[in-house]
Amino acid sequence: MNDAARKLAPLAKDQAEQHYREAPNNLEAEQALLGAILVNNDAFYRVSDFLKPVHLYEPLHRRIFEIAGEIIRMGKTANPVTVKTFLKADEKVGDLTVAQYLARLAAEAVSIINAEDYGRAIYDLALRRSLITIGEDMVNIAYDAPLDMPPQSQIEDAERRLFELAETGRYDGGFQSFNDAVALAIDMAGQAFERDGHLSGISTGIHSLDGKMGGLQRSDLIILAGRPGMGKTSLATNIAYNIAAAYEPEVQPDGSFKAKNGGVVGFYSLEMSSEQLATRIISEQTEVSSSKIRRGDISEADFEKLVACSQMMQKVPLYIDQTGGISIAQLAARARRLKRQRGLDVLVVDYIQLMTGSKKSGENRVQEITEITTGLKALGKELNVPIIALSQLSRAVESREDKRPQLSDLRESGSIEQDADVVLFVFREEYYVKNMEPRDEFDPKYEEWKMQMEKVKGTADVIIAKQRHGPTGTVKLAFQSEFTRFSDLADPSFTQYEH
């Protein structure tokens, strides 16, 4: 007697107690749902967006659900008569034939109103069985210890599978009515109105940049590129700290926290150590030169400022991962863990070219970069957070008279440019003008150079070369190199920043 028949047949009082653990299931709920579908095909559409044949426990029920679904999608009626045609006539369900079993299901059908509740109960039990499968696989693989799967890879794989189960184990998704979409749009506008700066996205803390971008939009991949010495890491660090320092949590009805302003930031520093990154942030906040901090060339007053700043910064939700040469799979696993344990609103990666792809990409660096950028874009959508990924530019910039970067200057540019929602270039003309200083101050060109230097001193351009949801253009900012700090210019007509 199979499981379906066992549930239908009355249990004898003297039946021996089962001493084995059965996988979570509810065959009565499956029978009730199938009966409702066979009586009224509209019940199928109440569950078809989240419930699939694989979610049913009994193999016969899976086949009935799958056949009924195919018949209904063809515009025909699924009932005991039409469904039995596609099942084996000689198949028995206990003492019943398949035709009799289908008739029994239809006769004992529940109301269509209850169909969705039964569907959700069946789906939840399928999730529990999936959890058991993941747990069993973890144990078995750990015992077998295959050579091609070291423990770290197994942990990452288990985390990925668990996160996928957590994200897909919901009843939402599918089509929504236009009324619902409008309501969501109004909610977003309301949140933007309440948020500091009235932005739809997360504020960078730099108002002129927010004005062009509307803040950092969730699930966007933002590429921040520039030649060495332009201040890519400085700008990314400034934005990361501004967001973390502005974090203001709001309690949700389910007890969880959501960022009302600012956010929790994860920073992957593949180039610098966490100590170097912290030194930069402390220098920016205290206005004590980072080079002086490293040399210990500071006064007692400066030291007191550093201590006070460090105490304040301990409460800031900025988390740094300094692992070098991290792979996209490792990065994704750690980001999922951070979101689960601490929350996550913005992710920063410094920088793309220091990451590694999978072994499948081999020696082809272009394929490897494509895998990395595609993985970052997918991760942003999966976690629903903006990702700021830094990138180097090719040396082609240095060979041109006009040093302002273009999209074609991105290294391995095809995939980076294609996958990015926003591409920002950091350009400091001061860097190039300073290198052109005449050796002799009595040189006729010296005065001309001096005037040009005064014009660009202390300023930087952030060029928005690509933006899917907004305009392109250039934002002029102030840059204090000794504090590695970007900020808004005091006035749009201001062209020189005095230190």
CSV table of C-alpha atoms in Angstrom, one decimal:
chain,number,residue,atom,x,y,z
A,1,MET,CA,0.0,0.0,0.0
A,2,ASN,CA,1.5,3.4,-1.0
A,3,ASP,CA,1.4,6.6,1.0
A,4,ALA,CA,-1.7,7.9,-0.6
A,5,ALA,CA,-3.6,4.8,0.2
A,6,ARG,CA,-2.2,4.7,3.7
A,7,LYS,CA,-3.7,8.1,4.4
A,8,LEU,CA,-7.1,7.1,3.0
A,9,ALA,CA,-7.3,3.8,4.8
A,10,PRO,CA,-8.3,3.8,8.5
A,11,LEU,CA,-5.5,2.9,10.7
A,12,ALA,CA,-6.0,-0.3,12.8
A,13,LYS,CA,-5.9,0.3,16.5
A,14,ASP,CA,-3.3,-2.5,16.9
A,15,GLN,CA,-1.0,-1.2,14.2
A,16,ALA,CA,2.6,-1.2,15.3
A,17,GLU,CA,4.1,2.2,16.1
A,18,GLN,CA,6.5,3.5,13.5
A,19,HIS,CA,10.0,3.9,14.8
A,20,TYR,CA,11.5,5.8,11.9
A,21,ARG,CA,11.4,9.5,11.2
A,22,GLU,CA,9.3,10.4,8.1
A,23,ALA,CA,10.2,13.4,6.0
A,24,PRO,CA,7.8,16.3,6.7
A,25,ASN,CA,4.6,16.0,4.6
A,26,ASN,CA,0.9,16.3,4.7
A,27,LEU,CA,-0.8,14.0,2.2
A,28,GLU,CA,-4.3,15.1,3.4
A,29,ALA,CA,-3.5,18.7,2.4
A,30,GLU,CA,-2.2,17.4,-1.0
A,31,GLN,CA,-5.4,15.4,-1.5
A,32,ALA,CA,-7.6,18.3,-0.5
A,33,LEU,CA,-5.8,20.7,-2.9
A,34,LEU,CA,-5.9,18.3,-5.9
A,35,GLY,CA,-9.6,17.6,-5.2
A,36,ALA,CA,-10.3,21.4,-5.2
A,37,ILE,CA,-8.5,21.7,-8.6
A,38,LEU,CA,-10.3,18.8,-10.2
A,39,VAL,CA,-13.7,20.3,-9.1
A,40,ASN,CA,-12.9,23.9,-9.9
A,41,ASN,CA,-9.9,24.7,-12.1
A,42,ASP,CA,-9.7,28.2,-10.9
A,43,ALA,CA,-8.1,26.8,-7.7
A,44,PHE,CA,-5.0,25.9,-9.8
A,45,TYR,CA,-4.3,29.6,-10.5
A,46,ARG,CA,-4.4,30.4,-6.8
A,47,VAL,CA,-1.3,28.3,-6.2
A,48,SER,CA,0.4,27.9,-9.6
A,49,ASP,CA,2.7,31.0,-9.2
A,50,PHE,CA,4.5,29.4,-6.2
A,51,LEU,CA,3.6,25.7,-6.0
A,52,LYS,CA,5.3,23.3,-8.5
A,53,PRO,CA,4.8,19.6,-8.9
A,54,VAL,CA,8.2,18.9,-7.2
A,55,HIS,CA,6.8,20.5,-4.0
A,56,LEU,CA,4.3,17.7,-3.5
A,57,TYR,CA,5.5,14.7,-1.5
A,58,GLU,CA,3.6,11.8,-3.0
A,59,PRO,CA,4.8,10.9,-6.6
A,60,LEU,CA,1.2,10.1,-7.8
A,61,HIS,CA,0.1,13.5,-6.5
A,62,ARG,CA,3.0,15.2,-8.4
A,63,ARG,CA,1.9,13.6,-11.7
A,64,ILE,CA,-1.8,14.5,-11.1
A,65,PHE,CA,-0.8,18.1,-10.3
A,66,GLU,CA,1.5,18.3,-13.4
A,67,ILE,CA,-1.1,16.8,-15.8
A,68,ALA,CA,-3.9,19.0,-14.5
A,69,GLY,CA,-1.8,22.0,-14.8
A,70,GLU,CA,-0.9,21.2,-18.4
A,71,ILE,CA,-4.5,20.6,-19.3
A,72,ILE,CA,-5.7,23.9,-17.7
A,73,ARG,CA,-2.9,25.9,-19.4
A,74,MET,CA,-4.1,24.5,-22.8
A,75,GLY,CA,-7.5,26.1,-22.0
A,76,LYS,CA,-9.2,22.7,-21.4
A,77,THR,CA,-11.0,21.4,-18.4
A,78,ALA,CA,-9.1,19.2,-15.9
A,79,ASN,CA,-11.4,16.8,-14.1
A,80,PRO,CA,-11.2,13.1,-13.0
A,81,VAL,CA,-12.3,12.0,-16.5
A,82,THR,CA,-9.7,14.0,-18.5
A,83,VAL,CA,-6.8,13.5,-16.1
A,84,LYS,CA,-7.1,9.7,-15.8
A,85,THR,CA,-6.5,9.4,-19.6
A,86,PHE,CA,-2.8,10.4,-19.0
A,87,LEU,CA,-2.2,8.0,-16.1
A,88,LYS,CA,-1.6,4.3,-16.2
A,89,ALA,CA,-5.0,2.5,-16.2
A,90,ASP,CA,-3.6,-0.5,-14.2
A,91,GLU,CA,-2.0,1.6,-11.5
A,92,LYS,CA,-3.5,0.9,-8.1
A,93,VAL,CA,-3.9,3.1,-5.0
A,94,GLY,CA,-4.4,0.5,-2.3
A,95,ASP,CA,-7.7,-1.2,-3.2
A,96,LEU,CA,-8.6,1.6,-5.6
A,97,THR,CA,-7.9,2.1,-9.3
A,98,VAL,CA,-6.5,5.5,-10.4
A,99,ALA,CA,-9.9,6.4,-11.8
A,100,GLN,CA,-11.6,5.6,-8.5
A,101,TYR,CA,-8.9,7.5,-6.6
A,102,LEU,CA,-9.4,10.6,-8.8
A,103,ALA,CA,-13.2,10.4,-8.3
A,104,ARG,CA,-12.6,10.1,-4.5
A,105,LEU,CA,-10.4,13.2,-4.5
A,106,ALA,CA,-13.1,15.2,-6.3
A,107,ALA,CA,-15.9,13.9,-4.1
A,108,GLU,CA,-14.0,15.0,-0.9
A,109,ALA,CA,-12.8,18.3,-2.3
A,110,VAL,CA,-12.5,21.4,-0.1
A,111,SER,CA,-13.8,24.8,-1.0
A,112,ILE,CA,-11.7,26.8,-3.5
A,113,ILE,CA,-11.3,29.5,-0.8
A,114,ASN,CA,-9.1,27.1,1.2
A,115,ALA,CA,-6.9,26.1,-1.8
A,116,GLU,CA,-4.2,28.7,-1.3
A,117,ASP,CA,-3.9,27.8,2.4
A,118,TYR,CA,-3.4,24.2,1.5
A,119,GLY,CA,-0.9,25.2,-1.2
A,120,ARG,CA,1.1,27.2,1.3
A,121,ALA,CA,1.1,24.4,3.8
A,122,ILE,CA,2.4,22.0,1.1
A,123,TYR,CA,5.1,24.5,0.1
A,124,ASP,CA,6.3,25.1,3.6
A,125,LEU,CA,6.7,21.3,4.1
A,126,ALA,CA,8.7,21.1,0.9
A,127,LEU,CA,11.0,23.8,2.2
A,128,ARG,CA,11.6,21.8,5.4
A,129,ARG,CA,12.4,18.8,3.3
A,130,SER,CA,14.9,20.9,1.3
A,131,LEU,CA,16.5,22.0,4.6
A,132,ILE,CA,16.9,18.3,5.5
A,133,THR,CA,18.5,17.6,2.2
A,134,ILE,CA,21.0,20.4,2.5
A,135,GLY,CA,21.9,19.3,6.0
A,136,GLU,CA,22.3,15.7,4.9
A,137,ASP,CA,24.5,16.8,1.9
A,138,MET,CA,26.7,18.8,4.3
A,139,VAL,CA,27.2,15.8,6.6
A,140,ASN,CA,27.9,13.4,3.7
A,141,ILE,CA,30.3,15.7,1.9
A,142,ALA,CA,32.1,16.4,5.1
A,143,TYR,CA,32.5,12.7,5.7
A,144,ASP,CA,33.6,11.9,2.1
A,145,ALA,CA,36.0,14.9,2.0
A,146,PRO,CA,36.3,15.0,-1.9
A,147,LEU,CA,39.6,16.5,-3.1
A,148,ASP,CA,37.9,19.0,-5.4
A,149,MET,CA,35.8,20.5,-2.6
A,150,PRO,CA,37.8,21.8,0.4
A,151,PRO,CA,36.0,22.7,3.6
A,152,GLN,CA,35.9,26.4,2.7
A,153,SER,CA,34.2,25.7,-0.6
A,154,GLN,CA,31.7,23.4,1.1
A,155,ILE,CA,30.8,26.2,3.6
A,156,GLU,CA,30.3,28.7,0.7
A,157,ASP,CA,28.2,26.2,-1.2
A,158,ALA,CA,26.0,25.5,1.9
A,159,GLU,CA,25.6,29.2,2.6
A,160,ARG,CA,24.6,29.8,-1.0
A,161,ARG,CA,22.0,27.0,-1.0
A,162,LEU,CA,20.6,28.2,2.4
A,163,PHE,CA,20.4,31.8,1.2
A,164,GLU,CA,18.7,30.7,-2.1
A,165,LEU,CA,16.2,28.7,0.0
A,166,ALA,CA,15.6,31.7,2.3
A,167,GLU,CA,15.1,34.1,-0.7
A,168,THR,CA,12.9,31.7,-2.8
A,169,GLY,CA,11.0,30.4,0.1
A,170,ARG,CA,8.4,33.1,-0.1
A,171,TYR,CA,5.0,33.4,-1.7
A,172,ASP,CA,5.5,36.8,-3.3
A,173,GLY,CA,6.7,37.4,-6.9
A,174,GLY,CA,4.9,37.0,-10.2
A,175,PHE,CA,2.7,39.5,-11.8
A,176,GLN,CA,1.1,42.3,-9.8
A,177,SER,CA,-1.7,44.7,-10.7
A,178,PHE,CA,-1.0,48.2,-11.8
A,179,ASN,CA,-2.7,49.5,-8.7
A,180,ASP,CA,-0.1,47.6,-6.6
A,181,ALA,CA,2.7,49.0,-8.7
A,182,VAL,CA,1.4,52.5,-8.3
A,183,ALA,CA,1.1,52.0,-4.5
A,184,LEU,CA,4.7,50.9,-4.4
A,185,ALA,CA,5.8,53.9,-6.4
A,186,ILE,CA,3.9,56.2,-4.0
A,187,ASP,CA,5.4,54.5,-1.0
A,188,MET,CA,8.9,55.1,-2.5
A,189,ALA,CA,8.1,58.7,-3.1
A,190,GLY,CA,6.9,59.0,0.5
A,191,GLN,CA,10.0,57.4,1.9
A,192,ALA,CA,12.1,59.8,-0.3
A,193,PHE,CA,10.2,62.7,1.1
A,194,GLU,CA,10.8,61.7,4.7
A,195,ARG,CA,14.5,60.8,4.1
A,196,ASP,CA,17.1,63.4,4.6
A,197,GLY,CA,17.8,65.1,1.3
A,198,HIS,CA,14.5,63.9,-0.2
A,199,LEU,CA,16.3,61.2,-2.3
A,200,SER,CA,14.8,58.0,-3.7
A,201,GLY,CA,18.2,56.3,-3.1
A,202,ILE,CA,20.8,56.2,-0.3
A,203,SER,CA,22.6,59.5,0.1
A,204,THR,CA,26.3,59.5,-0.5
A,205,GLY,CA,26.8,62.5,1.9
A,206,ILE,CA,27.9,64.6,-1.1
A,207,HIS,CA,25.0,66.8,-2.0
A,208,SER,CA,26.1,67.8,-5.5
A,209,LEU,CA,26.6,64.1,-6.4
A,210,ASP,CA,23.2,63.2,-4.9
A,211,GLY,CA,21.6,65.9,-7.0
A,212,LYS,CA,22.8,64.2,-10.2
A,213,MET,CA,22.2,60.6,-9.2
A,214,GLY,CA,19.3,60.8,-6.7
A,215,GLY,CA,21.4,58.8,-4.3
A,216,LEU,CA,22.6,55.2,-4.7
A,217,GLN,CA,19.7,53.1,-6.0
A,218,ARG,CA,19.1,49.6,-4.7
A,219,SER,CA,20.4,46.7,-6.8
A,220,ASP,CA,22.5,49.1,-9.0
A,221,LEU,CA,26.1,48.2,-9.9
A,222,ILE,CA,28.1,51.5,-9.7
A,223,ILE,CA,31.5,51.4,-11.3
A,224,LEU,CA,33.9,54.0,-9.8
A,225,ALA,CA,37.0,54.2,-12.1
A,226,GLY,CA,40.1,56.3,-12.4
A,227,ARG,CA,43.9,56.3,-13.0
A,228,PRO,CA,46.2,55.7,-10.0
A,229,GLY,CA,46.4,58.8,-7.8
A,230,MET,CA,43.0,60.2,-8.8
A,231,GLY,CA,41.4,59.4,-5.5
A,232,LYS,CA,39.1,56.4,-6.3
A,233,THR,CA,39.6,54.8,-2.9
A,234,SER,CA,39.3,58.1,-1.1
A,235,LEU,CA,36.0,58.9,-2.7
A,236,ALA,CA,34.7,55.4,-2.0
A,237,THR,CA,35.9,55.6,1.6
A,238,ASN,CA,34.2,59.0,2.0
A,239,ILE,CA,30.9,57.7,0.7
A,240,ALA,CA,31.0,54.5,2.7
A,241,TYR,CA,31.7,56.4,6.0
A,242,ASN,CA,29.1,59.1,5.2
A,243,ILE,CA,26.4,56.4,4.7
A,244,ALA,CA,27.4,54.4,7.8
A,245,ALA,CA,27.7,57.5,10.0
A,246,ALA,CA,24.2,58.6,8.9
A,247,TYR,CA,22.6,55.2,9.7
A,248,GLU,CA,19.3,55.6,11.4
A,249,PRO,CA,17.4,52.3,11.9
A,250,GLU,CA,13.6,52.0,11.9
A,251,VAL,CA,11.8,49.1,13.5
A,252,GLN,CA,9.5,47.2,11.1
A,253,PRO,CA,6.2,45.5,12.1
A,254,ASP,CA,7.9,42.1,12.1
A,255,GLY,CA,10.5,43.3,14.6
A,256,SER,CA,13.4,43.6,12.0
A,257,PHE,CA,15.3,46.8,11.3
A,258,LYS,CA,15.3,48.9,8.2
A,259,ALA,CA,17.5,51.9,7.4
A,260,LYS,CA,15.5,55.1,7.5
A,261,ASN,CA,18.6,57.2,6.7
A,262,GLY,CA,22.1,56.0,5.8
A,263,GLY,CA,22.8,52.3,6.0
A,264,VAL,CA,25.0,49.4,7.1
A,265,VAL,CA,28.1,49.2,4.8
A,266,GLY,CA,30.3,46.3,3.9
A,267,PHE,CA,33.7,47.3,2.5
A,268,TYR,CA,35.9,44.8,0.7
A,269,SER,CA,39.4,46.3,0.8
A,270,LEU,CA,41.5,44.1,-1.5
A,271,GLU,CA,44.3,46.6,-1.8
A,272,MET,CA,44.7,48.2,1.7
A,273,SER,CA,44.6,46.7,5.1
A,274,SER,CA,41.7,47.6,7.5
A,275,GLU,CA,44.2,49.6,9.6
A,276,GLN,CA,45.2,51.7,6.6
A,277,LEU,CA,41.6,52.2,5.7
A,278,ALA,CA,40.7,53.2,9.2
A,279,THR,CA,43.6,55.7,9.3
A,280,ARG,CA,42.3,57.4,6.1
A,281,ILE,CA,38.8,57.7,7.7
A,282,ILE,CA,40.2,59.1,11.0
A,283,SER,CA,42.4,61.6,9.0
A,284,GLU,CA,39.3,62.7,7.1
A,285,GLN,CA,37.2,63.2,10.2
A,286,THR,CA,39.8,64.8,12.4
A,287,GLU,CA,41.6,66.8,9.7
A,288,VAL,CA,44.9,65.4,10.9
A,289,SER,CA,47.1,64.4,8.0
A,290,SER,CA,47.3,60.7,7.5
A,291,SER,CA,51.0,60.9,6.8
A,292,LYS,CA,51.5,62.6,10.2
A,293,ILE,CA,49.4,59.9,11.9
A,294,ARG,CA,51.6,57.1,10.4
A,295,ARG,CA,54.8,58.9,11.4
A,296,GLY,CA,53.6,59.7,14.9
A,297,ASP,CA,54.2,63.4,14.1
A,298,ILE,CA,51.2,64.7,16.0
A,299,SER,CA,50.6,67.0,18.9
A,300,GLU,CA,48.8,66.2,22.2
A,301,ALA,CA,45.7,68.1,20.9
A,302,ASP,CA,45.8,66.0,17.7
A,303,PHE,CA,46.0,62.8,19.7
A,304,GLU,CA,43.0,63.8,21.8
A,305,LYS,CA,41.1,64.5,18.6
A,306,LEU,CA,42.0,61.0,17.3
A,307,VAL,CA,40.9,59.3,20.5
A,308,ALA,CA,37.6,61.2,20.6
A,309,CYS,CA,37.0,60.4,16.9
A,310,SER,CA,37.8,56.7,17.4
A,311,GLN,CA,35.3,56.4,20.2
A,312,MET,CA,32.6,58.0,18.1
A,313,MET,CA,33.5,55.7,15.1
A,314,GLN,CA,33.1,52.5,17.2
A,315,LYS,CA,29.3,52.8,16.8
A,316,VAL,CA,29.4,53.2,13.1
A,317,PRO,CA,28.1,50.2,11.2
A,318,LEU,CA,31.0,49.9,8.7
A,319,TYR,CA,32.4,46.4,8.3
A,320,ILE,CA,35.7,45.9,6.5
A,321,ASP,CA,37.0,42.6,4.9
A,322,GLN,CA,40.7,42.9,4.0
A,323,THR,CA,41.1,39.5,2.4
A,324,GLY,CA,43.3,39.8,-0.7
A,325,GLY,CA,42.5,38.1,-4.0
A,326,ILE,CA,39.0,37.1,-3.0
A,327,SER,CA,36.9,35.3,-5.5
A,328,ILE,CA,33.4,36.4,-6.5
A,329,ALA,CA,31.9,33.2,-4.9
A,330,GLN,CA,33.7,34.0,-1.6
A,331,LEU,CA,32.6,37.7,-1.7
A,332,ALA,CA,29.0,36.7,-2.4
A,333,ALA,CA,29.0,34.2,0.5
A,334,ARG,CA,30.4,36.7,3.0
A,335,ALA,CA,28.0,39.4,1.8
A,336,ARG,CA,25.1,37.1,2.4
A,337,ARG,CA,26.4,36.3,5.8
A,338,LEU,CA,26.8,39.9,6.7
A,339,LYS,CA,23.3,40.7,5.6
A,340,ARG,CA,21.9,37.9,7.6
A,341,GLN,CA,23.8,38.7,10.8
A,342,ARG,CA,24.2,42.5,10.8
A,343,GLY,CA,22.1,43.8,7.9
A,344,LEU,CA,23.5,45.3,4.7
A,345,ASP,CA,22.5,48.4,2.7
A,346,VAL,CA,25.6,49.2,0.6
A,347,LEU,CA,28.6,47.1,-0.6
A,348,VAL,CA,31.9,48.5,-1.7
A,349,VAL,CA,34.6,46.5,-3.6
A,350,ASP,CA,38.1,48.0,-3.9
A,351,TYR,CA,38.8,47.0,-6.6
A,352,ILE,CA,37.6,44.7,-9.4
A,353,GLN,CA,41.0,43.9,-11.0
A,354,LEU,CA,42.3,42.4,-7.7
A,355,MET,CA,39.4,39.9,-7.6
A,356,THR,CA,39.7,36.4,-9.0
A,357,GLY,CA,37.1,34.4,-11.0
A,358,SER,CA,36.5,30.7,-11.1
A,359,LYS,CA,39.0,28.1,-12.5
A,360,LYS,CA,36.6,27.7,-15.5
A,361,SER,CA,37.7,31.1,-16.9
A,362,GLY,CA,41.3,29.7,-17.1
A,363,GLU,CA,43.9,32.2,-18.2
A,364,ASN,CA,41.5,34.4,-20.1
A,365,ARG,CA,41.4,37.6,-18.1
A,366,VAL,CA,38.6,39.1,-20.1
A,367,GLN,CA,36.3,36.2,-19.4
A,368,GLU,CA,37.3,36.4,-15.7
A,369,ILE,CA,36.4,40.1,-15.4
A,370,THR,CA,33.1,39.3,-17.2
A,371,GLU,CA,32.4,36.6,-14.7
A,372,ILE,CA,33.2,39.0,-11.8
A,373,THR,CA,31.1,42.0,-13.1
A,374,THR,CA,28.2,39.7,-14.0
A,375,GLY,CA,28.4,38.1,-10.5
A,376,LEU,CA,28.5,41.5,-8.8
A,377,LYS,CA,25.4,42.7,-10.7
A,378,ALA,CA,23.5,39.4,-9.8
A,379,LEU,CA,24.6,39.8,-6.2
A,380,GLY,CA,23.3,43.4,-6.1
A,381,LYS,CA,19.9,42.2,-7.3
A,382,GLU,CA,19.9,39.2,-5.0
A,383,LEU,CA,20.7,41.2,-1.9
A,384,ASN,CA,18.8,44.3,-3.1
A,385,VAL,CA,21.7,46.6,-2.3
A,386,PRO,CA,23.8,49.1,-4.4
A,387,ILE,CA,27.3,47.8,-5.1
A,388,ILE,CA,30.1,50.3,-5.6
A,389,ALA,CA,32.9,48.5,-7.4
A,390,LEU,CA,36.2,50.4,-8.1
A,391,SER,CA,38.1,49.8,-11.3
A,392,GLN,CA,41.4,50.7,-12.9
A,393,LEU,CA,41.7,52.5,-16.2
A,394,SER,CA,44.0,51.5,-19.1
A,395,ARG,CA,47.2,53.5,-19.8
A,396,ALA,CA,45.6,54.9,-23.0
A,397,VAL,CA,44.6,57.9,-20.9
A,398,GLU,CA,48.2,58.9,-20.4
A,399,SER,CA,49.0,58.9,-24.1
A,400,ARG,CA,46.2,61.4,-25.0
A,401,GLU,CA,46.6,65.1,-24.7
A,402,ASP,CA,43.1,65.3,-23.1
A,403,LYS,CA,43.5,63.2,-19.9
A,404,ARG,CA,39.8,63.1,-19.1
A,405,PRO,CA,38.7,59.4,-19.1
A,406,GLN,CA,36.1,57.9,-21.4
A,407,LEU,CA,34.1,54.6,-21.2
A,408,SER,CA,36.5,53.0,-23.7
A,409,ASP,CA,39.4,53.5,-21.2
A,410,LEU,CA,37.9,50.9,-18.8
A,411,ARG,CA,40.2,47.9,-18.6
A,412,GLU,CA,38.5,44.8,-20.1
A,413,SER,CA,35.8,47.4,-20.7
A,414,GLY,CA,33.2,45.3,-22.6
A,415,SER,CA,31.7,43.6,-19.6
A,416,ILE,CA,32.3,46.4,-17.1
A,417,GLU,CA,30.6,49.0,-19.2
A,418,GLN,CA,27.8,46.6,-20.1
A,419,ASP,CA,26.9,45.3,-16.6
A,420,ALA,CA,27.2,48.7,-14.9
A,421,ASP,CA,24.1,50.8,-14.2
A,422,VAL,CA,26.3,53.8,-13.4
A,423,VAL,CA,29.9,54.6,-14.4
A,424,LEU,CA,31.7,57.3,-12.5
A,425,PHE,CA,35.2,58.6,-13.4
A,426,VAL,CA,37.3,60.5,-10.8
A,427,PHE,CA,39.5,63.1,-12.5
A,428,ARG,CA,41.8,65.6,-10.9
A,429,GLU,CA,43.4,67.9,-13.4
A,430,GLU,CA,45.6,69.2,-10.5
A,431,TYR,CA,47.5,65.9,-10.6
A,432,TYR,CA,48.5,66.4,-14.2
A,433,VAL,CA,49.1,70.2,-14.0
A,434,LYS,CA,51.3,69.7,-11.0
A,435,ASN,CA,53.6,67.3,-13.0
A,436,MET,CA,54.0,69.9,-15.7
A,437,GLU,CA,55.6,72.4,-13.3
A,438,PRO,CA,58.6,74.1,-15.1
A,439,ARG,CA,61.9,73.3,-13.4
A,440,ASP,CA,63.0,77.0,-13.4
A,441,GLU,CA,60.7,79.5,-11.8
A,442,PHE,CA,62.2,82.2,-14.1
A,443,ASP,CA,60.9,80.2,-17.1
A,444,PRO,CA,58.4,82.4,-19.1
A,445,LYS,CA,55.9,79.6,-18.9
A,446,TYR,CA,56.1,79.4,-15.1
A,447,GLU,CA,53.5,82.2,-14.5
A,448,GLU,CA,51.2,80.6,-17.0
A,449,TRP,CA,51.6,77.3,-15.1
A,450,LYS,CA,51.1,79.0,-11.8
A,451,MET,CA,47.8,80.6,-13.0
A,452,GLN,CA,46.6,77.2,-14.3
A,453,MET,CA,47.6,75.5,-11.0
A,454,GLU,CA,45.7,78.1,-9.0
A,455,LYS,CA,42.6,77.5,-11.1
A,456,VAL,CA,42.5,73.7,-10.5
A,457,LYS,CA,44.1,73.5,-7.1
A,458,GLY,CA,42.0,71.6,-4.5
A,459,THR,CA,39.3,70.5,-7.0
A,460,ALA,CA,38.2,67.3,-8.6
A,461,ASP,CA,35.7,66.2,-11.2
A,462,VAL,CA,33.4,63.2,-10.9
A,463,ILE,CA,32.3,62.4,-14.4
A,464,ILE,CA,29.0,60.5,-14.7
A,465,ALA,CA,29.7,58.8,-18.0
A,466,LYS,CA,26.8,56.4,-17.8
A,467,GLN,CA,23.6,56.3,-15.8
A,468,ARG,CA,20.6,54.2,-16.7
A,469,HIS,CA,18.1,56.1,-14.7
A,470,GLY,CA,19.4,59.7,-14.9
A,471,PRO,CA,21.5,62.3,-16.8
A,472,THR,CA,25.2,62.1,-17.5
A,473,GLY,CA,27.5,65.1,-16.8
A,474,THR,CA,30.2,66.3,-14.5
A,475,VAL,CA,30.1,67.2,-10.8
A,476,LYS,CA,32.9,69.4,-9.5
A,477,LEU,CA,34.0,68.7,-5.9
A,478,ALA,CA,36.5,70.0,-3.5
A,479,PHE,CA,39.4,67.6,-2.6
A,480,GLN,CA,41.8,68.0,0.3
A,481,SER,CA,44.6,65.6,-0.5
A,482,GLU,CA,46.3,65.6,2.9
A,483,PHE,CA,43.0,64.5,4.5
A,484,THR,CA,42.0,62.4,1.5
A,485,ARG,CA,38.6,64.1,1.7
A,486,PHE,CA,36.1,64.9,-1.0
A,487,SER,CA,33.3,67.4,-0.3
A,488,ASP,CA,30.9,69.9,-1.9
A,489,LEU,CA,32.4,73.1,-3.1
A,490,ALA,CA,31.3,76.1,-1.1
A,491,ASP,CA,29.8,77.8,-4.1
A,492,PRO,CA,29.2,76.7,-7.7
A,493,SER,CA,31.3,79.5,-9.0
A,494,PHE,CA,34.2,78.6,-6.7
A,495,THR,CA,37.2,77.4,-8.6
A,496,GLN,CA,39.9,77.2,-6.0
A,497,TYR,CA,39.9,75.5,-2.6
A,498,GLU,CA,42.2,77.1,-0.1
A,499,HIS,CA,43.6,74.7,2.5
